[in-house]
mmCIF file with all atom_site columns, C-alpha atoms and ligand atoms in Angstrom:
data_model
loop_
_atom_site.group_PDB
_atom_site.id
_atom_site.type_symbol
_atom_site.label_atom_id
_atom_site.label_alt_id
_atom_site.label_comp_id
_atom_site.label_asym_id
_atom_site.label_entity_id
_atom_site.label_seq_id
_atom_site.pdbx_PDB_ins_code
_atom_site.Cartn_x
_atom_site.Cartn_y
_atom_site.Cartn_z
_atom_site.occupancy
_atom_site.B_iso_or_equiv
_atom_site.pdbx_formal_charge
_atom_site.auth_seq_id
_atom_site.auth_comp_id
_atom_site.auth_asym_id
_atom_site.auth_atom_id
_atom_site.pdbx_PDB_model_num
ATOM   1   C CA . MET M 1 1   ? 35.089 -4.119  44.813  1.00 48.00 ? 1   MET M CA 1
ATOM   2   C CA . SER M 1 2   ? 33.598 -6.925  46.882  1.00 51.00 ? 2   SER M CA 1
ATOM   3   C CA . GLU M 1 3   ? 29.911 -6.826  47.721  1.00 52.00 ? 3   GLU M CA 1
ATOM   4   C CA . THR M 1 4   ? 30.552 -6.326  51.429  1.00 55.00 ? 4   THR M CA 1
ATOM   5   C CA . LEU M 1 5   ? 32.489 -3.122  50.806  1.00 55.00 ? 5   LEU M CA 1
ATOM   6   C CA . THR M 1 6   ? 29.587 -1.551  48.939  1.00 62.00 ? 6   THR M CA 1
ATOM   7   C CA . ILE M 1 7   ? 27.197 -1.896  51.884  1.00 71.00 ? 7   ILE M CA 1
ATOM   8   C CA . ILE M 1 8   ? 26.537 1.538   53.304  1.00 76.00 ? 8   ILE M CA 1
ATOM   9   C CA . PRO M 1 9   ? 25.871 1.888   57.050  1.00 83.00 ? 9   PRO M CA 1
ATOM   10  C CA . GLU M 1 10  ? 22.143 2.689   56.635  1.00 89.00 ? 10  GLU M CA 1
ATOM   11  C CA . THR M 1 11  ? 21.642 -0.533  54.711  1.00 90.00 ? 11  THR M CA 1
ATOM   12  C CA . LEU M 1 12  ? 23.588 -2.425  57.344  1.00 92.00 ? 12  LEU M CA 1
ATOM   13  C CA . ARG M 1 13  ? 21.459 -0.910  60.069  1.00 95.00 ? 13  ARG M CA 1
ATOM   14  C CA . ASP M 1 14  ? 18.192 -1.620  58.249  1.00 96.00 ? 14  ASP M CA 1
ATOM   15  C CA . LYS M 1 15  ? 19.176 -5.211  57.543  1.00 96.00 ? 15  LYS M CA 1
ATOM   16  C CA . ALA M 1 16  ? 20.209 -5.781  61.152  1.00 97.00 ? 16  ALA M CA 1
ATOM   17  C CA . ARG M 1 17  ? 17.003 -4.188  62.402  1.00 97.00 ? 17  ARG M CA 1
ATOM   18  C CA . ALA M 1 18  ? 14.905 -6.397  60.105  1.00 97.00 ? 18  ALA M CA 1
ATOM   19  C CA . ALA M 1 19  ? 16.838 -9.519  61.154  1.00 97.00 ? 19  ALA M CA 1
ATOM   20  C CA . LEU M 1 20  ? 16.296 -8.703  64.814  1.00 98.00 ? 20  LEU M CA 1
ATOM   21  C CA . GLY M 1 21  ? 12.540 -8.253  64.531  1.00 97.00 ? 21  GLY M CA 1
ATOM   22  C CA . LYS M 1 22  ? 10.979 -8.226  67.992  1.00 97.00 ? 22  LYS M CA 1
ATOM   23  C CA . ARG M 1 23  ? 13.884 -10.046 69.605  1.00 98.00 ? 23  ARG M CA 1
ATOM   24  C CA . ASN M 1 24  ? 16.174 -8.412  72.131  1.00 98.00 ? 24  ASN M CA 1
ATOM   25  C CA . LEU M 1 25  ? 19.842 -8.016  71.340  1.00 98.00 ? 25  LEU M CA 1
ATOM   26  C CA . ILE M 1 26  ? 21.811 -8.986  74.442  1.00 98.00 ? 26  ILE M CA 1
ATOM   27  C CA . LEU M 1 27  ? 25.509 -8.278  74.949  1.00 98.00 ? 27  LEU M CA 1
ATOM   28  C CA . VAL M 1 28  ? 27.462 -10.602 77.232  1.00 98.00 ? 28  VAL M CA 1
ATOM   29  C CA . GLY M 1 29  ? 31.136 -10.852 78.149  1.00 98.00 ? 29  GLY M CA 1
ATOM   30  C CA . LEU M 1 30  ? 33.696 -9.918  80.765  1.00 98.00 ? 30  LEU M CA 1
ATOM   31  C CA . MET M 1 31  ? 34.084 -6.576  82.495  1.00 97.00 ? 31  MET M CA 1
ATOM   32  C CA . GLY M 1 32  ? 35.736 -4.117  80.144  1.00 95.00 ? 32  GLY M CA 1
ATOM   33  C CA . ALA M 1 33  ? 34.578 -5.824  76.941  1.00 96.00 ? 33  ALA M CA 1
ATOM   34  C CA . GLY M 1 34  ? 32.621 -2.695  75.955  1.00 96.00 ? 34  GLY M CA 1
ATOM   35  C CA . LYS M 1 35  ? 29.089 -4.051  76.513  1.00 98.00 ? 35  LYS M CA 1
ATOM   36  C CA . SER M 1 36  ? 27.689 -0.761  77.831  1.00 97.00 ? 36  SER M CA 1
ATOM   37  C CA . SER M 1 37  ? 29.547 1.716   75.632  1.00 96.00 ? 37  SER M CA 1
ATOM   38  C CA . VAL M 1 38  ? 29.060 -0.211  72.393  1.00 97.00 ? 38  VAL M CA 1
ATOM   39  C CA . GLY M 1 39  ? 25.531 -1.197  73.432  1.00 98.00 ? 39  GLY M CA 1
ATOM   40  C CA . ARG M 1 40  ? 24.501 2.416   73.769  1.00 98.00 ? 40  ARG M CA 1
ATOM   41  C CA . ILE M 1 41  ? 25.687 3.176   70.213  1.00 97.00 ? 41  ILE M CA 1
ATOM   42  C CA . LEU M 1 42  ? 23.996 0.070   68.831  1.00 97.00 ? 42  LEU M CA 1
ATOM   43  C CA . ALA M 1 43  ? 20.693 0.998   70.445  1.00 98.00 ? 43  ALA M CA 1
ATOM   44  C CA . THR M 1 44  ? 20.826 4.446   68.858  1.00 97.00 ? 44  THR M CA 1
ATOM   45  C CA . GLN M 1 45  ? 21.692 2.989   65.472  1.00 96.00 ? 45  GLN M CA 1
ATOM   46  C CA . LEU M 1 46  ? 18.894 0.437   65.656  1.00 97.00 ? 46  LEU M CA 1
ATOM   47  C CA . GLY M 1 47  ? 16.401 2.922   67.106  1.00 97.00 ? 47  GLY M CA 1
ATOM   48  C CA . ILE M 1 48  ? 15.552 0.641   70.042  1.00 98.00 ? 48  ILE M CA 1
ATOM   49  C CA . PRO M 1 49  ? 15.686 1.288   73.806  1.00 98.00 ? 49  PRO M CA 1
ATOM   50  C CA . PHE M 1 50  ? 18.976 0.684   75.613  1.00 98.00 ? 50  PHE M CA 1
ATOM   51  C CA . ILE M 1 51  ? 19.061 -0.989  79.011  1.00 98.00 ? 51  ILE M CA 1
ATOM   52  C CA . ASP M 1 52  ? 22.165 -1.623  81.087  1.00 98.00 ? 52  ASP M CA 1
ATOM   53  C CA . THR M 1 53  ? 21.303 -4.346  83.592  1.00 98.00 ? 53  THR M CA 1
ATOM   54  C CA . ASP M 1 54  ? 23.757 -3.131  86.260  1.00 98.00 ? 54  ASP M CA 1
ATOM   55  C CA . ALA M 1 55  ? 22.242 0.365   86.071  1.00 98.00 ? 55  ALA M CA 1
ATOM   56  C CA . GLU M 1 56  ? 18.748 -1.134  86.314  1.00 98.00 ? 56  GLU M CA 1
ATOM   57  C CA . ILE M 1 57  ? 19.767 -3.231  89.348  1.00 98.00 ? 57  ILE M CA 1
ATOM   58  C CA . GLU M 1 58  ? 21.154 -0.094  90.992  1.00 98.00 ? 58  GLU M CA 1
ATOM   59  C CA . ARG M 1 59  ? 17.974 1.803   90.190  1.00 98.00 ? 59  ARG M CA 1
ATOM   60  C CA . VAL M 1 60  ? 15.570 -0.779  91.636  1.00 97.00 ? 60  VAL M CA 1
ATOM   61  C CA . SER M 1 61  ? 17.670 -1.513  94.724  1.00 97.00 ? 61  SER M CA 1
ATOM   62  C CA . ARG M 1 62  ? 18.706 2.111   95.283  1.00 98.00 ? 62  ARG M CA 1
ATOM   63  C CA . MET M 1 63  ? 22.192 0.781   96.026  1.00 98.00 ? 63  MET M CA 1
ATOM   64  C CA . THR M 1 64  ? 25.414 0.654   94.039  1.00 97.00 ? 64  THR M CA 1
ATOM   65  C CA . ILE M 1 65  ? 26.813 -2.674  92.813  1.00 97.00 ? 65  ILE M CA 1
ATOM   66  C CA . PRO M 1 66  ? 29.683 -2.576  95.366  1.00 96.00 ? 66  PRO M CA 1
ATOM   67  C CA . GLU M 1 67  ? 27.155 -1.815  98.138  1.00 97.00 ? 67  GLU M CA 1
ATOM   68  C CA . LEU M 1 68  ? 24.997 -4.743  97.063  1.00 98.00 ? 68  LEU M CA 1
ATOM   69  C CA . PHE M 1 69  ? 27.972 -7.115  97.094  1.00 97.00 ? 69  PHE M CA 1
ATOM   70  C CA . GLU M 1 70  ? 29.066 -5.814  100.472 1.00 97.00 ? 70  GLU M CA 1
ATOM   71  C CA . THR M 1 71  ? 25.658 -5.891  102.120 1.00 98.00 ? 71  THR M CA 1
ATOM   72  C CA . TYR M 1 72  ? 24.115 -9.054  100.681 1.00 97.00 ? 72  TYR M CA 1
ATOM   73  C CA . GLY M 1 73  ? 27.001 -10.990 99.104  1.00 97.00 ? 73  GLY M CA 1
ATOM   74  C CA . GLU M 1 74  ? 27.448 -12.266 95.572  1.00 97.00 ? 74  GLU M CA 1
ATOM   75  C CA . GLN M 1 75  ? 24.794 -14.982 95.772  1.00 97.00 ? 75  GLN M CA 1
ATOM   76  C CA . GLU M 1 76  ? 22.008 -12.538 96.605  1.00 97.00 ? 76  GLU M CA 1
ATOM   77  C CA . PHE M 1 77  ? 23.301 -10.163 93.935  1.00 98.00 ? 77  PHE M CA 1
ATOM   78  C CA . ARG M 1 78  ? 23.052 -12.966 91.338  1.00 98.00 ? 78  ARG M CA 1
ATOM   79  C CA . ALA M 1 79  ? 19.480 -13.741 92.395  1.00 98.00 ? 79  ALA M CA 1
ATOM   80  C CA . LEU M 1 80  ? 18.486 -10.088 92.035  1.00 98.00 ? 80  LEU M CA 1
ATOM   81  C CA . GLU M 1 81  ? 20.359 -9.828  88.729  1.00 98.00 ? 81  GLU M CA 1
ATOM   82  C CA . GLY M 1 82  ? 18.451 -12.853 87.412  1.00 98.00 ? 82  GLY M CA 1
ATOM   83  C CA . ARG M 1 83  ? 15.071 -11.406 88.405  1.00 98.00 ? 83  ARG M CA 1
ATOM   84  C CA . VAL M 1 84  ? 15.845 -8.033  86.860  1.00 98.00 ? 84  VAL M CA 1
ATOM   85  C CA . ILE M 1 85  ? 17.098 -9.575  83.606  1.00 98.00 ? 85  ILE M CA 1
ATOM   86  C CA . LYS M 1 86  ? 14.090 -11.882 83.335  1.00 98.00 ? 86  LYS M CA 1
ATOM   87  C CA . ARG M 1 87  ? 11.789 -8.881  83.623  1.00 98.00 ? 87  ARG M CA 1
ATOM   88  C CA . ILE M 1 88  ? 13.767 -6.704  81.196  1.00 98.00 ? 88  ILE M CA 1
ATOM   89  C CA . LEU M 1 89  ? 13.723 -9.414  78.533  1.00 98.00 ? 89  LEU M CA 1
ATOM   90  C CA . ARG M 1 90  ? 9.938  -9.846  78.612  1.00 97.00 ? 90  ARG M CA 1
ATOM   91  C CA . THR M 1 91  ? 9.580  -6.952  76.173  1.00 96.00 ? 91  THR M CA 1
ATOM   92  C CA . GLY M 1 92  ? 11.456 -6.504  72.923  1.00 96.00 ? 92  GLY M CA 1
ATOM   93  C CA . PRO M 1 93  ? 13.180 -5.341  70.878  1.00 98.00 ? 93  PRO M CA 1
ATOM   94  C CA . ARG M 1 94  ? 15.650 -3.850  73.333  1.00 98.00 ? 94  ARG M CA 1
ATOM   95  C CA . LEU M 1 95  ? 19.401 -3.570  73.426  1.00 98.00 ? 95  LEU M CA 1
ATOM   96  C CA . VAL M 1 96  ? 20.408 -5.118  76.727  1.00 98.00 ? 96  VAL M CA 1
ATOM   97  C CA . SER M 1 97  ? 23.962 -4.892  78.080  1.00 98.00 ? 97  SER M CA 1
ATOM   98  C CA . THR M 1 98  ? 24.469 -7.368  80.921  1.00 98.00 ? 98  THR M CA 1
ATOM   99  C CA . GLY M 1 99  ? 26.925 -7.434  83.816  1.00 98.00 ? 99  GLY M CA 1
ATOM   100 C CA . GLY M 1 100 ? 29.862 -9.800  83.291  1.00 98.00 ? 100 GLY M CA 1
ATOM   101 C CA . GLY M 1 101 ? 28.564 -12.545 85.580  1.00 98.00 ? 101 GLY M CA 1
ATOM   102 C CA . ALA M 1 102 ? 24.980 -12.656 84.300  1.00 98.00 ? 102 ALA M CA 1
ATOM   103 C CA . PHE M 1 103 ? 25.511 -15.174 81.490  1.00 98.00 ? 103 PHE M CA 1
ATOM   104 C CA . ILE M 1 104 ? 27.652 -17.323 83.801  1.00 98.00 ? 104 ILE M CA 1
ATOM   105 C CA . ASN M 1 105 ? 24.746 -17.982 86.141  1.00 98.00 ? 105 ASN M CA 1
ATOM   106 C CA . GLU M 1 106 ? 22.860 -20.982 84.760  1.00 98.00 ? 106 GLU M CA 1
ATOM   107 C CA . ARG M 1 107 ? 19.385 -19.677 85.502  1.00 98.00 ? 107 ARG M CA 1
ATOM   108 C CA . THR M 1 108 ? 20.072 -16.199 84.134  1.00 98.00 ? 108 THR M CA 1
ATOM   109 C CA . ARG M 1 109 ? 21.726 -17.725 81.072  1.00 98.00 ? 109 ARG M CA 1
ATOM   110 C CA . LYS M 1 110 ? 18.467 -19.553 80.336  1.00 98.00 ? 110 LYS M CA 1
ATOM   111 C CA . PHE M 1 111 ? 16.543 -16.266 80.509  1.00 98.00 ? 111 PHE M CA 1
ATOM   112 C CA . ILE M 1 112 ? 19.056 -14.694 78.139  1.00 98.00 ? 112 ILE M CA 1
ATOM   113 C CA . LYS M 1 113 ? 19.007 -17.599 75.689  1.00 98.00 ? 113 LYS M CA 1
ATOM   114 C CA . ARG M 1 114 ? 15.213 -17.482 75.645  1.00 97.00 ? 114 ARG M CA 1
ATOM   115 C CA . GLY M 1 115 ? 15.016 -13.714 75.661  1.00 97.00 ? 115 GLY M CA 1
ATOM   116 C CA . GLY M 1 116 ? 16.690 -12.861 72.368  1.00 98.00 ? 116 GLY M CA 1
ATOM   117 C CA . LEU M 1 117 ? 19.879 -12.938 70.362  1.00 98.00 ? 117 LEU M CA 1
ATOM   118 C CA . SER M 1 118 ? 22.984 -13.071 72.549  1.00 98.00 ? 118 SER M CA 1
ATOM   119 C CA . ILE M 1 119 ? 26.344 -11.722 71.422  1.00 98.00 ? 119 ILE M CA 1
ATOM   120 C CA . TRP M 1 120 ? 29.614 -12.387 73.259  1.00 98.00 ? 120 TRP M CA 1
ATOM   121 C CA . LEU M 1 121 ? 32.007 -9.475  73.068  1.00 98.00 ? 121 LEU M CA 1
ATOM   122 C CA . LYS M 1 122 ? 35.259 -11.382 73.371  1.00 98.00 ? 122 LYS M CA 1
ATOM   123 C CA . ALA M 1 123 ? 38.459 -9.552  74.246  1.00 96.00 ? 123 ALA M CA 1
ATOM   124 C CA . ASP M 1 124 ? 41.963 -10.521 75.277  1.00 96.00 ? 124 ASP M CA 1
ATOM   125 C CA . LEU M 1 125 ? 43.393 -9.890  78.726  1.00 97.00 ? 125 LEU M CA 1
ATOM   126 C CA . ASP M 1 126 ? 45.403 -6.769  77.886  1.00 96.00 ? 126 ASP M CA 1
ATOM   127 C CA . VAL M 1 127 ? 42.449 -5.039  76.234  1.00 96.00 ? 127 VAL M CA 1
ATOM   128 C CA . LEU M 1 128 ? 40.222 -5.805  79.234  1.00 97.00 ? 128 LEU M CA 1
ATOM   129 C CA . TRP M 1 129 ? 42.846 -4.851  81.789  1.00 97.00 ? 129 TRP M CA 1
ATOM   130 C CA . GLU M 1 130 ? 43.592 -1.551  80.073  1.00 94.00 ? 130 GLU M CA 1
ATOM   131 C CA . ARG M 1 131 ? 39.912 -0.654  80.391  1.00 93.00 ? 131 ARG M CA 1
ATOM   132 C CA . VAL M 1 132 ? 39.076 -1.922  83.879  1.00 95.00 ? 132 VAL M CA 1
ATOM   133 C CA . ASN M 1 133 ? 42.148 -0.891  85.848  1.00 94.00 ? 133 ASN M CA 1
ATOM   134 C CA . LYS M 1 134 ? 41.198 2.776   85.784  1.00 90.00 ? 134 LYS M CA 1
ATOM   135 C CA . ARG M 1 135 ? 38.194 2.430   88.064  1.00 87.00 ? 135 ARG M CA 1
ATOM   136 C CA . ASP M 1 136 ? 37.568 0.697   91.369  1.00 86.00 ? 136 ASP M CA 1
ATOM   137 C CA . THR M 1 137 ? 33.864 -0.008  90.839  1.00 89.00 ? 137 THR M CA 1
ATOM   138 C CA . ARG M 1 138 ? 34.113 -3.785  90.352  1.00 94.00 ? 138 ARG M CA 1
ATOM   139 C CA . PRO M 1 139 ? 33.914 -5.719  93.622  1.00 95.00 ? 139 PRO M CA 1
ATOM   140 C CA . LEU M 1 140 ? 35.271 -8.922  92.062  1.00 96.00 ? 140 LEU M CA 1
ATOM   141 C CA . LEU M 1 141 ? 38.507 -7.136  91.172  1.00 96.00 ? 141 LEU M CA 1
ATOM   142 C CA . ARG M 1 142 ? 39.180 -5.812  94.661  1.00 94.00 ? 142 ARG M CA 1
ATOM   143 C CA . THR M 1 143 ? 41.888 -8.428  95.206  1.00 95.00 ? 143 THR M CA 1
ATOM   144 C CA . GLU M 1 144 ? 45.654 -8.456  95.811  1.00 95.00 ? 144 GLU M CA 1
ATOM   145 C CA . ASN M 1 145 ? 46.346 -9.046  92.154  1.00 96.00 ? 145 ASN M CA 1
ATOM   146 C CA . PRO M 1 146 ? 43.348 -7.884  90.107  1.00 96.00 ? 146 PRO M CA 1
ATOM   147 C CA . LYS M 1 147 ? 44.966 -8.631  86.738  1.00 97.00 ? 147 LYS M CA 1
ATOM   148 C CA . LYS M 1 148 ? 45.489 -12.250 87.773  1.00 97.00 ? 148 LYS M CA 1
ATOM   149 C CA . THR M 1 149 ? 41.876 -12.354 89.029  1.00 97.00 ? 149 THR M CA 1
ATOM   150 C CA . LEU M 1 150 ? 40.707 -11.092 85.650  1.00 97.00 ? 150 LEU M CA 1
ATOM   151 C CA . GLU M 1 151 ? 42.781 -13.762 83.936  1.00 98.00 ? 151 GLU M CA 1
ATOM   152 C CA . ASP M 1 152 ? 41.299 -16.458 86.204  1.00 98.00 ? 152 ASP M CA 1
ATOM   153 C CA . LEU M 1 153 ? 37.810 -15.183 85.387  1.00 98.00 ? 153 LEU M CA 1
ATOM   154 C CA . MET M 1 154 ? 38.644 -15.360 81.670  1.00 98.00 ? 154 MET M CA 1
ATOM   155 C CA . ASN M 1 155 ? 39.784 -18.962 81.991  1.00 98.00 ? 155 ASN M CA 1
ATOM   156 C CA . ALA M 1 156 ? 36.719 -19.971 83.960  1.00 98.00 ? 156 ALA M CA 1
ATOM   157 C CA . ARG M 1 157 ? 34.163 -18.031 81.974  1.00 98.00 ? 157 ARG M CA 1
ATOM   158 C CA . TYR M 1 158 ? 35.210 -18.068 78.325  1.00 98.00 ? 158 TYR M CA 1
ATOM   159 C CA . PRO M 1 159 ? 33.894 -21.592 77.651  1.00 98.00 ? 159 PRO M CA 1
ATOM   160 C CA . ILE M 1 160 ? 30.528 -20.437 79.006  1.00 98.00 ? 160 ILE M CA 1
ATOM   161 C CA . TYR M 1 161 ? 30.367 -17.141 77.108  1.00 98.00 ? 161 TYR M CA 1
ATOM   162 C CA . ALA M 1 162 ? 31.050 -19.260 74.011  1.00 98.00 ? 162 ALA M CA 1
ATOM   163 C CA . GLN M 1 163 ? 27.472 -20.538 74.358  1.00 98.00 ? 163 GLN M CA 1
ATOM   164 C CA . ALA M 1 164 ? 26.171 -17.149 73.209  1.00 98.00 ? 164 ALA M CA 1
ATOM   165 C CA . ASP M 1 165 ? 24.492 -17.163 69.792  1.00 98.00 ? 165 ASP M CA 1
ATOM   166 C CA . MET M 1 166 ? 27.306 -15.146 68.199  1.00 97.00 ? 166 MET M CA 1
ATOM   167 C CA . THR M 1 167 ? 30.808 -13.961 69.062  1.00 97.00 ? 167 THR M CA 1
ATOM   168 C CA . VAL M 1 168 ? 32.359 -10.651 68.012  1.00 97.00 ? 168 VAL M CA 1
ATOM   169 C CA . LEU M 1 169 ? 35.958 -9.771  68.835  1.00 95.00 ? 169 LEU M CA 1
ATOM   170 C CA . SER M 1 170 ? 36.261 -6.637  70.945  1.00 93.00 ? 170 SER M CA 1
ATOM   171 C CA . ARG M 1 171 ? 39.506 -4.837  70.162  1.00 90.00 ? 171 ARG M CA 1
ATOM   172 C CA . ASP M 1 172 ? 41.069 -1.446  70.560  1.00 89.00 ? 172 ASP M CA 1
ATOM   173 C CA . VAL M 1 173 ? 39.163 0.167   67.723  1.00 92.00 ? 173 VAL M CA 1
ATOM   174 C CA . ARG M 1 174 ? 36.533 2.889   67.621  1.00 92.00 ? 174 ARG M CA 1
ATOM   175 C CA . LYS M 1 175 ? 33.265 1.944   69.325  1.00 94.00 ? 175 LYS M CA 1
ATOM   176 C CA . GLU M 1 176 ? 31.366 2.815   66.135  1.00 93.00 ? 176 GLU M CA 1
ATOM   177 C CA . LYS M 1 177 ? 33.399 0.234   64.267  1.00 93.00 ? 177 LYS M CA 1
ATOM   178 C CA . MET M 1 178 ? 32.630 -2.366  66.926  1.00 95.00 ? 178 MET M CA 1
ATOM   179 C CA . ALA M 1 179 ? 28.947 -1.467  66.633  1.00 96.00 ? 179 ALA M CA 1
ATOM   180 C CA . ASN M 1 180 ? 29.056 -1.888  62.842  1.00 95.00 ? 180 ASN M CA 1
ATOM   181 C CA . GLU M 1 181 ? 30.689 -5.291  63.210  1.00 95.00 ? 181 GLU M CA 1
ATOM   182 C CA . ILE M 1 182 ? 27.894 -6.372  65.522  1.00 97.00 ? 182 ILE M CA 1
ATOM   183 C CA . LEU M 1 183 ? 25.237 -5.038  63.129  1.00 97.00 ? 183 LEU M CA 1
ATOM   184 C CA . ALA M 1 184 ? 26.879 -7.022  60.326  1.00 95.00 ? 184 ALA M CA 1
ATOM   185 C CA . ALA M 1 185 ? 26.866 -10.179 62.462  1.00 96.00 ? 185 ALA M CA 1
ATOM   186 C CA . VAL M 1 186 ? 23.176 -9.682  63.257  1.00 97.00 ? 186 VAL M CA 1
ATOM   187 C CA . ALA M 1 187 ? 22.371 -9.013  59.602  1.00 96.00 ? 187 ALA M CA 1
ATOM   188 C CA . GLY M 1 188 ? 24.378 -12.057 58.519  1.00 94.00 ? 188 GLY M CA 1
ATOM   189 C CA . ILE M 1 189 ? 26.696 -10.024 56.299  1.00 90.00 ? 189 ILE M CA 1
ATOM   190 C CA . PRO M 1 190 ? 30.465 -10.617 56.297  1.00 82.00 ? 190 PRO M CA 1
ATOM   191 C CA . TYR M 1 191 ? 31.951 -7.429  57.665  1.00 77.00 ? 191 TYR M CA 1
ATOM   192 C CA . GLU M 1 192 ? 34.687 -5.442  56.014  1.00 69.00 ? 192 GLU M CA 1
ATOM   193 C CA . GLU M 1 193 ? 35.803 -2.011  57.067  1.00 66.00 ? 193 GLU M CA 1
ATOM   194 C CA . SER M 1 194 ? 34.749 0.712   54.626  1.00 61.00 ? 194 SER M CA 1
ATOM   195 C CA . GLU M 1 195 ? 37.289 3.363   53.690  1.00 53.00 ? 195 GLU M CA 1
ATOM   196 C CA . ASP M 1 196 ? 35.655 6.205   55.591  1.00 54.00 ? 196 ASP M CA 1
ATOM   197 C CA . GLU M 1 197 ? 35.568 4.349   58.951  1.00 53.00 ? 197 GLU M CA 1
HETATM 198 C C1 . S3P I 2 .   ? 30.483 -8.565  87.360  1.00 63.26 ? 1   S3P I C1 1
HETATM 199 C C2 . S3P I 2 .   ? 30.525 -7.586  86.394  1.00 63.26 ? 1   S3P I C2 1
HETATM 200 C C3 . S3P I 2 .   ? 30.023 -6.218  86.622  1.00 63.26 ? 1   S3P I C3 1
HETATM 201 C C4 . S3P I 2 .   ? 28.959 -6.211  87.725  1.00 63.26 ? 1   S3P I C4 1
HETATM 202 C C5 . S3P I 2 .   ? 29.462 -6.893  88.937  1.00 63.26 ? 1   S3P I C5 1
HETATM 203 C C6 . S3P I 2 .   ? 29.867 -8.343  88.694  1.00 63.26 ? 1   S3P I C6 1
HETATM 204 C C7 . S3P I 2 .   ? 31.040 -9.910  87.043  1.00 63.26 ? 1   S3P I C7 1
HETATM 205 O O1 . S3P I 2 .   ? 29.461 -5.719  85.417  1.00 63.26 ? 1   S3P I O1 1
HETATM 206 O O2 . S3P I 2 .   ? 27.765 -6.824  87.302  1.00 63.26 ? 1   S3P I O2 1
HETATM 207 O O3 . S3P I 2 .   ? 30.558 -6.148  89.408  1.00 63.26 ? 1   S3P I O3 1
HETATM 208 O O4 . S3P I 2 .   ? 30.715 -10.882 87.741  1.00 63.26 ? 1   S3P I O4 1
HETATM 209 O O5 . S3P I 2 .   ? 31.782 -10.033 86.040  1.00 63.26 ? 1   S3P I O5 1
HETATM 210 P P1 . S3P I 2 .   ? 30.348 -5.221  84.129  1.00 63.26 ? 1   S3P I P1 1
HETATM 211 O O6 . S3P I 2 .   ? 30.666 -6.444  83.326  1.00 63.26 ? 1   S3P I O6 1
HETATM 212 O O7 . S3P I 2 .   ? 29.431 -4.309  83.409  1.00 63.26 ? 1   S3P I O7 1
HETATM 213 O O8 . S3P I 2 .   ? 31.557 -4.554  84.681  1.00 63.26 ? 1   S3P I O8 1
#
C-alpha cells in the first residue's frame, strides 16, 4: 500500500490545518465550480469560519447580486466586491469563497494574493453548465446564449485564474471528495482516493 493511501482523513485535516496556520484559504474560479458548496465543507473540516463573499456583499448592501448589477452596473459591483474582500481577508484563518469575477479584477486579485492561500477550482464547460443552468441568479449569464457566454468567460479568465497559488480539478464527484483533495493540496500530500470514499 502506498503511503498516501494510509493517510486517514483526520491526519489529512490536521496537516492541512497546520500548513495553513493563520492564513486564509481562498477559493477562486468560475460560476458553478463549487466554491461555496465545497468551501462550506472545508471550513467545517478545518474548524475555521466560512465566508462567502457574494453573501457578504448582499448582507452589507442589503441588495441581491442581480439588483446590484442592475442598479449600479458591473463596475460599481467590482469596486464594492474589492472593498468587501479586502476587509474579510484582514483576519485569518478563514475559508473564503469568492464570486467568479473577484480574482479577475486586478486590484482584488492583489488583495487575494496578499490575503492567504488561493486555490483555483478548475472545471470544464459541461460540468459548469450542468450546475449553473438551473438557476437564473447570475446576471452575467442573462444573455441570448448563456452557454456560449460561459465558454467565452472560460477562455478569457482561465489564464488569470491560473495565477492562483494552487489548482484543483473540480469534477462531478462528491463534494467531500473535492474537499479532501483540496486539504491534500494544502497539506502538500499527493492525494489518492481511499477505499471508503
Ligand atoms: C460573477 C460570479 C458570481 C457573482 C456575480 C459575478 C462573475 O459569483 O459574483 O454574479 O463575474 O463570474 P459565483 O461565482 O459565486 O456564481
